[in-house]
Amino acid sequence: MVGFVAYYRVSTDRQGRSGLGLDAQRAAVASFMVSRGELSAEFVEVESGRKNDRPQLAAALEQCRRQRAILVIAKLDRLARNVAFVATLMESGAEFVAVDNPHADKLMLHMLSAFAEHEQRQISFRTKAALAAAKARGVKLGGPNPAAAAARGRAALNMKEAPTRSIALPIIQQMRGEGASLRAIAAALVTKGVPPLRGQTWHPETIRKILLSSL
């Protein structure tokens, strides 16, 4: 019988102590495991975001190696944007399954990570260029600026969604060009295992918005 080892990740020590985010991940994994038996082990990584070492991930992968078990993660999209996680998982050779996207494989994980890394570099470059141009115009940088904060929030959201958009858009455009309905396209993305931008699944309205934004 195949064994399973769960790996959870929270971003701050306070979040780890409070259970915020961790409870949701555990609930998702527990639901996934209902017809698959019990977990052989659980590992919780508490990260500050400043370090690339992942001792709990290394321990989880070692457990998988010893037991020939499968690594279970709750959400693929979040971890796929973490380059250190992807590199460690790829090098380990371990099998994994994502509860929110059980059809995903290592190729998709690698693609999501590559797109995320590229988009991060592009946003950093654009931000530095914009700041330099503003400074050259005599704009005083720093201090409270609600409009700038909102713009940064939109940029962060765009960065988060960019990897998935890059995978989904060619499929959407091809199917739409062939006359497929928005509902049929949404169903196809679910079947292909493309992670949704937000929420639990793809919706026709999301497809429509992506098409409009690509014009």
PDB file of C-alpha atoms in Angstrom:
ATOM      1  CA  MET A   1       0.000   0.000   0.000  1.00  0.00           C
ATOM      2  CA  VAL A   2       1.341   3.414  -0.983  1.00  0.00           C
ATOM      3  CA  GLY A   3       2.147   5.718   1.926  1.00  0.00           C
ATOM      4  CA  PHE A   4       1.693   9.479   2.093  1.00  0.00           C
ATOM      5  CA  VAL A   5       3.699  12.194   3.853  1.00  0.00           C
ATOM      6  CA  ALA A   6       2.184  15.677   4.262  1.00  0.00           C
ATOM      7  CA  TYR A   7       4.150  18.911   3.939  1.00  0.00           C
ATOM      8  CA  TYR A   8       2.640  22.215   5.087  1.00  0.00           C
ATOM      9  CA  ARG A   9       4.089  25.685   4.788  1.00  0.00           C
ATOM     10  CA  VAL A  10       3.253  28.880   6.670  1.00  0.00           C
ATOM     11  CA  SER A  11       4.966  32.192   6.097  1.00  0.00           C
ATOM     12  CA  THR A  12       5.636  33.532   9.606  1.00  0.00           C
ATOM     13  CA  ASP A  13       6.224  32.187  13.079  1.00  0.00           C
ATOM     14  CA  ARG A  14       3.099  33.974  14.340  1.00  0.00           C
ATOM     15  CA  GLN A  15       1.036  32.333  11.609  1.00  0.00           C
ATOM     16  CA  GLY A  16       2.508  28.980  12.542  1.00  0.00           C
ATOM     17  CA  ARG A  17       1.617  29.402  16.237  1.00  0.00           C
ATOM     18  CA  SER A  18      -1.886  30.659  15.566  1.00  0.00           C
ATOM     19  CA  GLY A  19      -2.689  27.966  13.026  1.00  0.00           C
ATOM     20  CA  LEU A  20      -3.779  30.589  10.474  1.00  0.00           C
ATOM     21  CA  GLY A  21      -3.384  28.996   7.065  1.00  0.00           C
ATOM     22  CA  LEU A  22      -2.117  25.747   8.583  1.00  0.00           C
ATOM     23  CA  ASP A  23      -5.585  24.571   9.615  1.00  0.00           C
ATOM     24  CA  ALA A  24      -6.884  25.098   6.075  1.00  0.00           C
ATOM     25  CA  GLN A  25      -4.006  23.099   4.615  1.00  0.00           C
ATOM     26  CA  ARG A  26      -4.531  20.270   7.085  1.00  0.00           C
ATOM     27  CA  ALA A  27      -8.256  20.204   6.354  1.00  0.00           C
ATOM     28  CA  ALA A  28      -7.614  19.983   2.613  1.00  0.00           C
ATOM     29  CA  VAL A  29      -5.129  17.137   3.036  1.00  0.00           C
ATOM     30  CA  ALA A  30      -7.441  15.306   5.456  1.00  0.00           C
ATOM     31  CA  SER A  31     -10.261  15.477   2.900  1.00  0.00           C
ATOM     32  CA  PHE A  32      -7.929  14.131   0.208  1.00  0.00           C
ATOM     33  CA  MET A  33      -6.860  11.237   2.439  1.00  0.00           C
ATOM     34  CA  VAL A  34     -10.388  10.036   3.293  1.00  0.00           C
ATOM     35  CA  SER A  35     -10.286   7.083   0.903  1.00  0.00           C
ATOM     36  CA  ARG A  36      -6.514   6.669   0.925  1.00  0.00           C
ATOM     37  CA  GLY A  37      -5.741   5.687   4.507  1.00  0.00           C
ATOM     38  CA  GLU A  38      -3.713   7.677   7.019  1.00  0.00           C
ATOM     39  CA  LEU A  39      -0.674   9.896   6.709  1.00  0.00           C
ATOM     40  CA  SER A  40       2.549   8.298   7.871  1.00  0.00           C
ATOM     41  CA  ALA A  41       3.981  11.686   8.895  1.00  0.00           C
ATOM     42  CA  GLU A  42       3.404  15.450   8.802  1.00  0.00           C
ATOM     43  CA  PHE A  43       6.001  18.211   8.456  1.00  0.00           C
ATOM     44  CA  VAL A  44       5.347  21.929   9.019  1.00  0.00           C
ATOM     45  CA  GLU A  45       7.708  24.567   7.592  1.00  0.00           C
ATOM     46  CA  VAL A  46       7.585  27.994   9.259  1.00  0.00           C
ATOM     47  CA  GLU A  47       9.318  30.509   6.981  1.00  0.00           C
ATOM     48  CA  SER A  48      10.143  34.170   7.295  1.00  0.00           C
ATOM     49  CA  GLY A  49      10.524  34.562   3.545  1.00  0.00           C
ATOM     50  CA  ARG A  50      14.126  35.664   3.917  1.00  0.00           C
ATOM     51  CA  LYS A  51      15.778  32.248   3.933  1.00  0.00           C
ATOM     52  CA  ASN A  52      16.021  29.623   1.221  1.00  0.00           C
ATOM     53  CA  ASP A  53      16.766  26.648   3.461  1.00  0.00           C
ATOM     54  CA  ARG A  54      13.827  24.299   3.994  1.00  0.00           C
ATOM     55  CA  PRO A  55      14.799  21.814   6.758  1.00  0.00           C
ATOM     56  CA  GLN A  56      11.267  20.428   7.150  1.00  0.00           C
ATOM     57  CA  LEU A  57      10.945  19.900   3.404  1.00  0.00           C
ATOM     58  CA  ALA A  58      14.251  18.030   3.414  1.00  0.00           C
ATOM     59  CA  ALA A  59      13.015  15.893   6.309  1.00  0.00           C
ATOM     60  CA  ALA A  60       9.709  15.195   4.541  1.00  0.00           C
ATOM     61  CA  LEU A  61      11.473  14.149   1.361  1.00  0.00           C
ATOM     62  CA  GLU A  62      13.845  11.910   3.316  1.00  0.00           C
ATOM     63  CA  GLN A  63      10.822  10.263   4.921  1.00  0.00           C
ATOM     64  CA  CYS A  64       9.322   9.729   1.461  1.00  0.00           C
ATOM     65  CA  ARG A  65      12.571   8.174   0.268  1.00  0.00           C
ATOM     66  CA  ARG A  66      12.786   5.770   3.210  1.00  0.00           C
ATOM     67  CA  GLN A  67       9.155   4.691   2.971  1.00  0.00           C
ATOM     68  CA  ARG A  68       8.771   5.051  -0.803  1.00  0.00           C
ATOM     69  CA  ALA A  69       5.888   7.354   0.043  1.00  0.00           C
ATOM     70  CA  ILE A  70       4.237  10.190  -1.887  1.00  0.00           C
ATOM     71  CA  LEU A  71       4.586  13.782  -0.726  1.00  0.00           C
ATOM     72  CA  VAL A  72       1.211  15.517  -0.273  1.00  0.00           C
ATOM     73  CA  ILE A  73       0.889  19.312  -0.453  1.00  0.00           C
ATOM     74  CA  ALA A  74      -2.323  21.299  -0.047  1.00  0.00           C
ATOM     75  CA  LYS A  75      -1.894  24.015  -2.667  1.00  0.00           C
ATOM     76  CA  LEU A  76       0.306  23.750  -5.732  1.00  0.00           C
ATOM     77  CA  ASP A  77       0.117  27.364  -6.941  1.00  0.00           C
ATOM     78  CA  ARG A  78       1.651  28.837  -3.787  1.00  0.00           C
ATOM     79  CA  LEU A  79       4.565  26.404  -3.560  1.00  0.00           C
ATOM     80  CA  ALA A  80       5.187  26.445  -7.310  1.00  0.00           C
ATOM     81  CA  ARG A  81       6.127  30.132  -7.040  1.00  0.00           C
ATOM     82  CA  ASN A  82       8.781  29.211  -4.479  1.00  0.00           C
ATOM     83  CA  VAL A  83      11.911  28.511  -6.526  1.00  0.00           C
ATOM     84  CA  ALA A  84      13.749  26.889  -3.598  1.00  0.00           C
ATOM     85  CA  PHE A  85      10.876  24.444  -3.041  1.00  0.00           C
ATOM     86  CA  VAL A  86      10.746  23.490  -6.715  1.00  0.00           C
ATOM     87  CA  ALA A  87      14.511  22.966  -6.931  1.00  0.00           C
ATOM     88  CA  THR A  88      14.557  20.762  -3.830  1.00  0.00           C
ATOM     89  CA  LEU A  89      11.600  18.688  -5.000  1.00  0.00           C
ATOM     90  CA  MET A  90      13.042  18.216  -8.482  1.00  0.00           C
ATOM     91  CA  GLU A  91      16.438  17.127  -7.161  1.00  0.00           C
ATOM     92  CA  SER A  92      14.894  14.638  -4.737  1.00  0.00           C
ATOM     93  CA  GLY A  93      13.107  12.658  -7.439  1.00  0.00           C
ATOM     94  CA  ALA A  94      10.193  12.115  -5.033  1.00  0.00           C
ATOM     95  CA  GLU A  95       6.630  11.664  -6.233  1.00  0.00           C
ATOM     96  CA  PHE A  96       4.154  14.308  -5.122  1.00  0.00           C
ATOM     97  CA  VAL A  97       0.463  15.102  -5.324  1.00  0.00           C
ATOM     98  CA  ALA A  98      -1.202  18.507  -4.880  1.00  0.00           C
ATOM     99  CA  VAL A  99      -4.645  18.363  -3.295  1.00  0.00           C
ATOM    100  CA  ASP A 100      -5.898  21.397  -5.234  1.00  0.00           C
ATOM    101  CA  ASN A 101      -4.525  20.038  -8.515  1.00  0.00           C
ATOM    102  CA  PRO A 102      -4.058  16.251  -8.315  1.00  0.00           C
ATOM    103  CA  HIS A 103      -3.344  15.950 -12.061  1.00  0.00           C
ATOM    104  CA  ALA A 104      -0.305  18.243 -11.944  1.00  0.00           C
ATOM    105  CA  ASP A 105       3.104  16.743 -12.616  1.00  0.00           C
ATOM    106  CA  LYS A 106       6.705  17.898 -12.323  1.00  0.00           C
ATOM    107  CA  LEU A 107       6.640  19.456 -15.792  1.00  0.00           C
ATOM    108  CA  MET A 108       3.777  21.758 -14.808  1.00  0.00           C
ATOM    109  CA  LEU A 109       5.504  22.579 -11.515  1.00  0.00           C
ATOM    110  CA  HIS A 110       8.670  23.487 -13.385  1.00  0.00           C
ATOM    111  CA  MET A 111       6.764  25.665 -15.869  1.00  0.00           C
ATOM    112  CA  LEU A 112       4.880  27.528 -13.122  1.00  0.00           C
ATOM    113  CA  SER A 113       8.123  28.167 -11.272  1.00  0.00           C
ATOM    114  CA  ALA A 114       9.939  29.374 -14.391  1.00  0.00           C
ATOM    115  CA  PHE A 115       7.128  31.777 -15.303  1.00  0.00           C
ATOM    116  CA  ALA A 116       6.977  33.100 -11.729  1.00  0.00           C
ATOM    117  CA  GLU A 117      10.728  33.691 -11.594  1.00  0.00           C
ATOM    118  CA  HIS A 118      10.664  35.476 -14.959  1.00  0.00           C
ATOM    119  CA  GLU A 119       7.743  37.685 -13.912  1.00  0.00           C
ATOM    120  CA  GLN A 120       9.463  38.591 -10.635  1.00  0.00           C
ATOM    121  CA  ARG A 121      12.520  39.772 -12.564  1.00  0.00           C
ATOM    122  CA  GLN A 122      10.360  41.773 -14.968  1.00  0.00           C
ATOM    123  CA  ILE A 123       8.425  43.472 -12.154  1.00  0.00           C
ATOM    124  CA  SER A 124      11.660  44.309 -10.347  1.00  0.00           C
ATOM    125  CA  PHE A 125      13.118  45.821 -13.521  1.00  0.00           C
ATOM    126  CA  ARG A 126       9.961  47.847 -14.258  1.00  0.00           C
ATOM    127  CA  THR A 127       9.739  49.087 -10.670  1.00  0.00           C
ATOM    128  CA  LYS A 128      13.358  50.273 -10.633  1.00  0.00           C
ATOM    129  CA  ALA A 129      12.931  51.979 -14.010  1.00  0.00           C
ATOM    130  CA  ALA A 130       9.744  53.732 -12.865  1.00  0.00           C
ATOM    131  CA  LEU A 131      11.371  54.947  -9.652  1.00  0.00           C
ATOM    132  CA  ALA A 132      14.399  56.231 -11.534  1.00  0.00           C
ATOM    133  CA  ALA A 133      12.156  58.095 -13.998  1.00  0.00           C
ATOM    134  CA  ALA A 134      10.087  59.596 -11.175  1.00  0.00           C
ATOM    135  CA  LYS A 135      13.212  60.724  -9.357  1.00  0.00           C
ATOM    136  CA  ALA A 136      14.521  62.318 -12.543  1.00  0.00           C
ATOM    137  CA  ARG A 137      11.271  64.323 -12.793  1.00  0.00           C
ATOM    138  CA  GLY A 138      11.775  65.589  -9.259  1.00  0.00           C
ATOM    139  CA  VAL A 139       9.104  63.447  -7.650  1.00  0.00           C
ATOM    140  CA  LYS A 140       9.689  63.040  -3.923  1.00  0.00           C
ATOM    141  CA  LEU A 141       9.850  59.328  -3.139  1.00  0.00           C
ATOM    142  CA  GLY A 142       8.682  57.813   0.117  1.00  0.00           C
ATOM    143  CA  GLY A 143       5.925  58.759   2.550  1.00  0.00           C
ATOM    144  CA  PRO A 144       2.280  57.653   2.522  1.00  0.00           C
ATOM    145  CA  ASN A 145       0.814  57.305  -0.945  1.00  0.00           C
ATOM    146  CA  PRO A 146      -2.472  55.362  -1.176  1.00  0.00           C
ATOM    147  CA  ALA A 147      -2.435  55.324  -4.970  1.00  0.00           C
ATOM    148  CA  ALA A 148       1.078  53.889  -5.046  1.00  0.00           C
ATOM    149  CA  ALA A 149       0.143  51.286  -2.430  1.00  0.00           C
ATOM    150  CA  ALA A 150      -2.861  50.238  -4.515  1.00  0.00           C
ATOM    151  CA  ALA A 151      -0.652  49.982  -7.608  1.00  0.00           C
ATOM    152  CA  ARG A 152       1.804  47.798  -5.720  1.00  0.00           C
ATOM    153  CA  GLY A 153      -1.074  45.579  -4.628  1.00  0.00           C
ATOM    154  CA  ARG A 154      -2.240  45.183  -8.230  1.00  0.00           C
ATOM    155  CA  ALA A 155       1.313  44.422  -9.344  1.00  0.00           C
ATOM    156  CA  ALA A 156       1.667  41.746  -6.652  1.00  0.00           C
ATOM    157  CA  LEU A 157      -1.618  40.148  -7.745  1.00  0.00           C
ATOM    158  CA  ASN A 158      -0.540  40.200 -11.389  1.00  0.00           C
ATOM    159  CA  MET A 159       2.763  38.561 -10.441  1.00  0.00           C
ATOM    160  CA  LYS A 160       0.901  35.861  -8.527  1.00  0.00           C
ATOM    161  CA  GLU A 161      -1.391  35.077 -11.453  1.00  0.00           C
ATOM    162  CA  ALA A 162       1.172  35.445 -14.264  1.00  0.00           C
ATOM    163  CA  PRO A 163       2.436  31.812 -14.308  1.00  0.00           C
ATOM    164  CA  THR A 164      -1.059  30.368 -14.600  1.00  0.00           C
ATOM    165  CA  ARG A 165      -2.108  32.948 -17.212  1.00  0.00           C
ATOM    166  CA  SER A 166       0.945  32.057 -19.315  1.00  0.00           C
ATOM    167  CA  ILE A 167      -0.096  28.390 -19.383  1.00  0.00           C
ATOM    168  CA  ALA A 168      -3.836  28.940 -19.756  1.00  0.00           C
ATOM    169  CA  LEU A 169      -3.895  31.722 -22.368  1.00  0.00           C
ATOM    170  CA  PRO A 170      -2.631  29.683 -25.381  1.00  0.00           C
ATOM    171  CA  ILE A 171      -5.190  26.953 -24.615  1.00  0.00           C
ATOM    172  CA  ILE A 172      -7.985  29.508 -24.219  1.00  0.00           C
ATOM    173  CA  GLN A 173      -7.109  31.343 -27.437  1.00  0.00           C
ATOM    174  CA  GLN A 174      -6.806  28.142 -29.465  1.00  0.00           C
ATOM    175  CA  MET A 175     -10.112  26.718 -28.257  1.00  0.00           C
ATOM    176  CA  ARG A 176     -11.918  30.040 -28.665  1.00  0.00           C
ATOM    177  CA  GLY A 177     -10.564  30.299 -32.204  1.00  0.00           C
ATOM    178  CA  GLU A 178     -12.018  26.859 -32.892  1.00  0.00           C
ATOM    179  CA  GLY A 179     -15.430  28.076 -31.714  1.00  0.00           C
ATOM    180  CA  ALA A 180     -15.504  26.529 -28.237  1.00  0.00           C
ATOM    181  CA  SER A 181     -17.788  28.131 -25.656  1.00  0.00           C
ATOM    182  CA  LEU A 182     -16.433  29.762 -22.495  1.00  0.00           C
ATOM    183  CA  ARG A 183     -17.943  26.952 -20.435  1.00  0.00           C
ATOM    184  CA  ALA A 184     -16.267  24.290 -22.605  1.00  0.00           C
ATOM    185  CA  ILE A 185     -12.914  26.069 -22.280  1.00  0.00           C
ATOM    186  CA  ALA A 186     -13.265  26.239 -18.495  1.00  0.00           C
ATOM    187  CA  ALA A 187     -14.036  22.516 -18.380  1.00  0.00           C
ATOM    188  CA  ALA A 188     -11.017  21.748 -20.585  1.00  0.00           C
ATOM    189  CA  LEU A 189      -8.664  23.686 -18.290  1.00  0.00           C
ATOM    190  CA  VAL A 190      -9.944  21.686 -15.333  1.00  0.00           C
ATOM    191  CA  THR A 191      -9.444  18.423 -17.240  1.00  0.00           C
ATOM    192  CA  LYS A 192      -5.896  19.412 -18.254  1.00  0.00           C
ATOM    193  CA  GLY A 193      -5.036  20.161 -14.606  1.00  0.00           C
ATOM    194  CA  VAL A 194      -4.259  23.864 -15.134  1.00  0.00           C
ATOM    195  CA  PRO A 195      -4.502  25.489 -11.675  1.00  0.00           C
ATOM    196  CA  PRO A 196      -7.258  28.145 -11.422  1.00  0.00           C
ATOM    197  CA  LEU A 197      -6.349  31.796 -10.943  1.00  0.00           C
ATOM    198  CA  ARG A 198      -8.519  32.138  -7.853  1.00  0.00           C
ATOM    199  CA  GLY A 199     -10.906  29.920  -5.967  1.00  0.00           C
ATOM    200  CA  GLN A 200     -11.307  26.206  -6.508  1.00  0.00           C
ATOM    201  CA  THR A 201     -12.042  25.883 -10.231  1.00  0.00           C
ATOM    202  CA  TRP A 202     -12.279  27.648 -13.602  1.00  0.00           C
ATOM    203  CA  HIS A 203     -15.409  29.623 -14.504  1.00  0.00           C
ATOM    204  CA  PRO A 204     -16.639  30.987 -17.864  1.00  0.00           C
ATOM    205  CA  GLU A 205     -16.467  34.555 -16.509  1.00  0.00           C
ATOM    206  CA  THR A 206     -12.770  34.090 -15.682  1.00  0.00           C
ATOM    207  CA  ILE A 207     -12.128  32.898 -19.232  1.00  0.00           C
ATOM    208  CA  ARG A 208     -13.931  35.964 -20.594  1.00  0.00           C
ATOM    209  CA  LYS A 209     -11.811  38.336 -18.494  1.00  0.00           C
ATOM    210  CA  ILE A 210      -8.571  36.660 -19.572  1.00  0.00           C
ATOM    211  CA  LEU A 211      -9.564  36.974 -23.224  1.00  0.00           C
ATOM    212  CA  LEU A 212     -10.431  40.654 -22.785  1.00  0.00           C
ATOM    213  CA  SER A 213      -7.156  41.403 -20.988  1.00  0.00           C
ATOM    214  CA  SER A 214      -5.175  39.779 -23.802  1.00  0.00           C
ATOM    215  CA  LEU A 215      -6.611  42.041 -26.527  1.00  0.00           C
TER     216      LEU A 215
END
